[in-house]
CSV table of C-alpha atoms in Angstrom, one decimal:
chain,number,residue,atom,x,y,z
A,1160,UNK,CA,13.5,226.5,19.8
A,1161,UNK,CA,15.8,228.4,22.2
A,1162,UNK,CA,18.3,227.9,24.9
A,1163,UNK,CA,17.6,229.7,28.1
A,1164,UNK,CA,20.8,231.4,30.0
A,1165,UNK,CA,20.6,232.4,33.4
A,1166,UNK,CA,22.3,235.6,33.9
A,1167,UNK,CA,24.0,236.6,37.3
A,1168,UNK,CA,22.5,239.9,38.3
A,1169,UNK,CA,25.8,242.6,39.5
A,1170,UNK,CA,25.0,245.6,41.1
A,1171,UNK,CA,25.3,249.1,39.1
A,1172,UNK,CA,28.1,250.7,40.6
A,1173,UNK,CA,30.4,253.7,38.7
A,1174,UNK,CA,33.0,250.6,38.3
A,1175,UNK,CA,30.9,247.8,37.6
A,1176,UNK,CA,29.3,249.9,34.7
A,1177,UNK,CA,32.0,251.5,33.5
A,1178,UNK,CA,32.5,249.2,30.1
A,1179,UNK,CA,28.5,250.5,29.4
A,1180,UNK,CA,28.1,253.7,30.8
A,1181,UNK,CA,27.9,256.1,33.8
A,1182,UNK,CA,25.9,255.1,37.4
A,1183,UNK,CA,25.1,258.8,38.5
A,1184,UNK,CA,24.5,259.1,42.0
A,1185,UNK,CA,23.2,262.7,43.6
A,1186,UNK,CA,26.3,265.2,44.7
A,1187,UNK,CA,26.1,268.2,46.7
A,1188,UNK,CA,24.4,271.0,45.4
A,1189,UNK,CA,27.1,273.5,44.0
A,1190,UNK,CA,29.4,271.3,42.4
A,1191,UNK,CA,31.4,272.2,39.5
A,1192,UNK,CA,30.8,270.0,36.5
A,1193,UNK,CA,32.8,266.4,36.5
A,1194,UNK,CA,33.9,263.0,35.9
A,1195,UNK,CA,30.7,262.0,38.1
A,1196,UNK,CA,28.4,263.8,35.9
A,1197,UNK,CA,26.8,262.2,33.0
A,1198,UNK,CA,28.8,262.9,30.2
A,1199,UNK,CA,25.9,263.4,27.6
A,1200,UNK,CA,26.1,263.5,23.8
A,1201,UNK,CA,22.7,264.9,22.8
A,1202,UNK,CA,24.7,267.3,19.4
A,1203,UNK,CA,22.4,265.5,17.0
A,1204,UNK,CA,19.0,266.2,17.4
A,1205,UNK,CA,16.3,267.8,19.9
A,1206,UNK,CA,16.6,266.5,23.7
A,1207,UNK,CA,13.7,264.9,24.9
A,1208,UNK,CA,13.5,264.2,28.5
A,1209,UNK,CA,10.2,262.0,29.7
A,1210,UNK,CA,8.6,260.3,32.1
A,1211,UNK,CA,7.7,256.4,30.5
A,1212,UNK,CA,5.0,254.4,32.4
A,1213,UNK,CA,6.2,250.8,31.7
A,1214,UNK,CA,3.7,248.2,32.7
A,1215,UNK,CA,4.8,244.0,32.9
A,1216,UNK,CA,8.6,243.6,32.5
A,1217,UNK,CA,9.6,240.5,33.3
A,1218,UNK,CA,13.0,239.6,34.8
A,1219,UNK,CA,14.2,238.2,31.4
A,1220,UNK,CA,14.4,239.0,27.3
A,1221,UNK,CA,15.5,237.7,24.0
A,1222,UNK,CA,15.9,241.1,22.4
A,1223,UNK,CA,18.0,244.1,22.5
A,1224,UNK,CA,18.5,247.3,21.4
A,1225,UNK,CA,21.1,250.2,20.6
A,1226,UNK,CA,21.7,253.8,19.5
A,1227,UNK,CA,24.4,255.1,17.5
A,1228,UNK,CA,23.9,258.9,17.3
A,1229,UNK,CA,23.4,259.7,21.1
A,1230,UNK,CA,24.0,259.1,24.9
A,1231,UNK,CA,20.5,258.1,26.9
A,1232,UNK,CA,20.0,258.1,30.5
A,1233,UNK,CA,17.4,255.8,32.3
A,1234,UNK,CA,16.1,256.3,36.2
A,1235,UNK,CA,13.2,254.5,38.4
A,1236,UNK,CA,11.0,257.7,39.4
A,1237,UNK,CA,10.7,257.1,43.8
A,1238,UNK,CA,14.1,254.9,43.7
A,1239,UNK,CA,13.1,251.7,43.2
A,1240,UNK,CA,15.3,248.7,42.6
A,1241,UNK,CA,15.3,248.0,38.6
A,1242,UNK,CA,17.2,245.7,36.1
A,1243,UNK,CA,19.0,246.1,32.6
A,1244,UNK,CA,20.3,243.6,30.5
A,1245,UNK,CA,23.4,245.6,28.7
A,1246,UNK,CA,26.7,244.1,26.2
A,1247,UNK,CA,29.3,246.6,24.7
A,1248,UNK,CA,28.6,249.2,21.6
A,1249,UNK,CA,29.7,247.0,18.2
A,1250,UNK,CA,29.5,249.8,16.3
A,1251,UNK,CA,32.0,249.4,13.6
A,1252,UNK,CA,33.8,251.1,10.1
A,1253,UNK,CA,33.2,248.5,7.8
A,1254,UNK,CA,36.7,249.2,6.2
A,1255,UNK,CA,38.6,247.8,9.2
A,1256,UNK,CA,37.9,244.7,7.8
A,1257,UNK,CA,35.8,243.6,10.9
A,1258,UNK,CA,34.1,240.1,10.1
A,1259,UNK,CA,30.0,239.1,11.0
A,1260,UNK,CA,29.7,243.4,10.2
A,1261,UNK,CA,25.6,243.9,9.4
A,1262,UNK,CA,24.2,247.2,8.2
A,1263,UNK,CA,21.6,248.5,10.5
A,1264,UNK,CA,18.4,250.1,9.0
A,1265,UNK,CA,19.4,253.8,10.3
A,1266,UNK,CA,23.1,253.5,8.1
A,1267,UNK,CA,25.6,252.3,10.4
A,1268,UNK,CA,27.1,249.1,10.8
A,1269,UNK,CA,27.9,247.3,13.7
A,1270,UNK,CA,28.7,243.6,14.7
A,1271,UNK,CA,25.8,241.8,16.7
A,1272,UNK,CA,26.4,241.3,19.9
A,1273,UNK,CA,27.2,238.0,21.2
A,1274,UNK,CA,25.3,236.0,23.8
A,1275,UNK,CA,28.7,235.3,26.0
A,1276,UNK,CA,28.9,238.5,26.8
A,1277,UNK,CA,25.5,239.8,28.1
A,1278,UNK,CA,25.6,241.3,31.2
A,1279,UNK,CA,22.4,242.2,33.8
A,1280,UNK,CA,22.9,245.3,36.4
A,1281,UNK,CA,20.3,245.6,39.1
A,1282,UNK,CA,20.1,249.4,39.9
A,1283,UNK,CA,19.0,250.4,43.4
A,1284,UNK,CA,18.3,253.8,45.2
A,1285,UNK,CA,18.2,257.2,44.2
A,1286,UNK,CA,20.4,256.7,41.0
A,1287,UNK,CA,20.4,256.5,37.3
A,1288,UNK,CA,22.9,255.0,34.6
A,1289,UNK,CA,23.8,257.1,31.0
A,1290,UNK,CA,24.4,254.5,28.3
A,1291,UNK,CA,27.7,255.1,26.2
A,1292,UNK,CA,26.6,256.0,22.5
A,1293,UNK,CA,25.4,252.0,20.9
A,1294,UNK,CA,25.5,250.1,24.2
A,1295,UNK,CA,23.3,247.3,23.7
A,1296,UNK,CA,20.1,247.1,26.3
A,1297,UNK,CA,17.2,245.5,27.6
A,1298,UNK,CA,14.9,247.0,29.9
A,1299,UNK,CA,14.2,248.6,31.7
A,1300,UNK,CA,13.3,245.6,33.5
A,1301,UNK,CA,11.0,244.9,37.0
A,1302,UNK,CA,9.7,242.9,39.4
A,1303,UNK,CA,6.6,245.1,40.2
A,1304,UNK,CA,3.3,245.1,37.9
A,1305,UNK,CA,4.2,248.8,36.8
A,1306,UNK,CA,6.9,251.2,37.2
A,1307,UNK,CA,7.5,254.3,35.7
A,1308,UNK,CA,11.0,256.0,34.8
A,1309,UNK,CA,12.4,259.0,33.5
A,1310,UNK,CA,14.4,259.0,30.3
A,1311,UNK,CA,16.4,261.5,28.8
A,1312,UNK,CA,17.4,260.8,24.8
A,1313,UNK,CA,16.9,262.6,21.7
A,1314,UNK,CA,13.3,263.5,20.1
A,1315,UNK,CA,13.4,261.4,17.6
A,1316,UNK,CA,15.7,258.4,18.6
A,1317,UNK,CA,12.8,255.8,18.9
A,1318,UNK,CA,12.2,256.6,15.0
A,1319,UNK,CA,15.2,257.2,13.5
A,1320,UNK,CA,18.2,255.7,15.7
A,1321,UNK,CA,16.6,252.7,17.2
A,1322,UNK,CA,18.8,249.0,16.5
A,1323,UNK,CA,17.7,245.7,17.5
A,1324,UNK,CA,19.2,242.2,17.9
A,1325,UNK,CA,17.0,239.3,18.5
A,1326,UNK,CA,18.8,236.7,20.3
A,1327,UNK,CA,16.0,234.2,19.9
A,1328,UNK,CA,15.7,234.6,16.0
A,1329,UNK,CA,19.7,235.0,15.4
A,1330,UNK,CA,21.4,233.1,17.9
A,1331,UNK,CA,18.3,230.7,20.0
A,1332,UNK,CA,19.2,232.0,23.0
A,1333,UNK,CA,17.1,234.2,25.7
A,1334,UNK,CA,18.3,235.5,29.0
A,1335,UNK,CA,16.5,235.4,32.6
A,1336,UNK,CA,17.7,235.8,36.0
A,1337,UNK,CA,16.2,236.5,39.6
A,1338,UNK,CA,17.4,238.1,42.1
């Protein structure tokens, strides 16, 4: 049996996202490269940029997921107001003597995130936010029946770099919110 949290829903912003990633938001044409441009890590594998039609994400989840080997950057295709459940990488060295430390099924270790401190971003207008190498997600997450995104990782990541945490099974906890 779980526990259900409600989680307070922040909007994405480049500050309020800053512990998880990037919010990119559109510059003028012509601009040199930047601090507002998503600062990608796609050096080990093939880039695969796609367009995902997702179909009956509900405004909550017990489950999450990271990726250790590379950057990945999620967008609503028309702008449309989306969600992500989201806590800090845990990837860890094993040797810094780190307790709770599990080995993930791809080879590196990390330390399971903890419930406390799950956060949910709505992201609104013509934006879209780059995950920082093993930030922990859910979603992406909607209200609608169907929406479909864009999504820019490596070829292979779903295969061969894909870590989850269940919260119901480890910790009997699953999130929801509304907004």
């Amino acid at each position: 049996m779980s526990s259900t949290v409600k989680l307070a829903v922040i909007e994405a912003t480049p500050q309020s996202f800053q512990d998880f990633g990037q919010v990119i938001e559109a510059s003028p044409d012509g601009d040199q490269f930047g601090p507002r441009d998503a600062q990608l890590d796609l050096t080990r594998g093939i880039p695969r940029f796609y367009m995902m039609h997702l179909k009956d994400r509900d405004l909550k989840f017990s489950a999450i997921t990271h990726h250790a080997s590379v950057t990945q950057c999620l967008g609503s295709v028309g702008a449309h107001v989306w969600y992500l459940g989201v806590a800090r990488a845990s990837i860890v060295d094993p040797s810094d003597g780190v307790k709770k430390v599990v080995k993930s099924k791809c080879g590196h270790f990390y330390v399971p995130p903890d419930p406390d401190v799950v956060r949910v971003f709505r992201v609104s207008g013509a934006k879209f936010v780059k995950l920082h190498v093993g930030t922990w997600h859910a979603g992406p997450l909607f209200k609608a029946e169907s929406m479909d995104f864009y999504n820019l990782e490596l070829s292979d990541t779903n295969v061969v770099d894909h870590t989850t945490h269940n919260f119901r099974k480890e910790d009997g906890v699953e999130f929801v919110f509304d907004d």
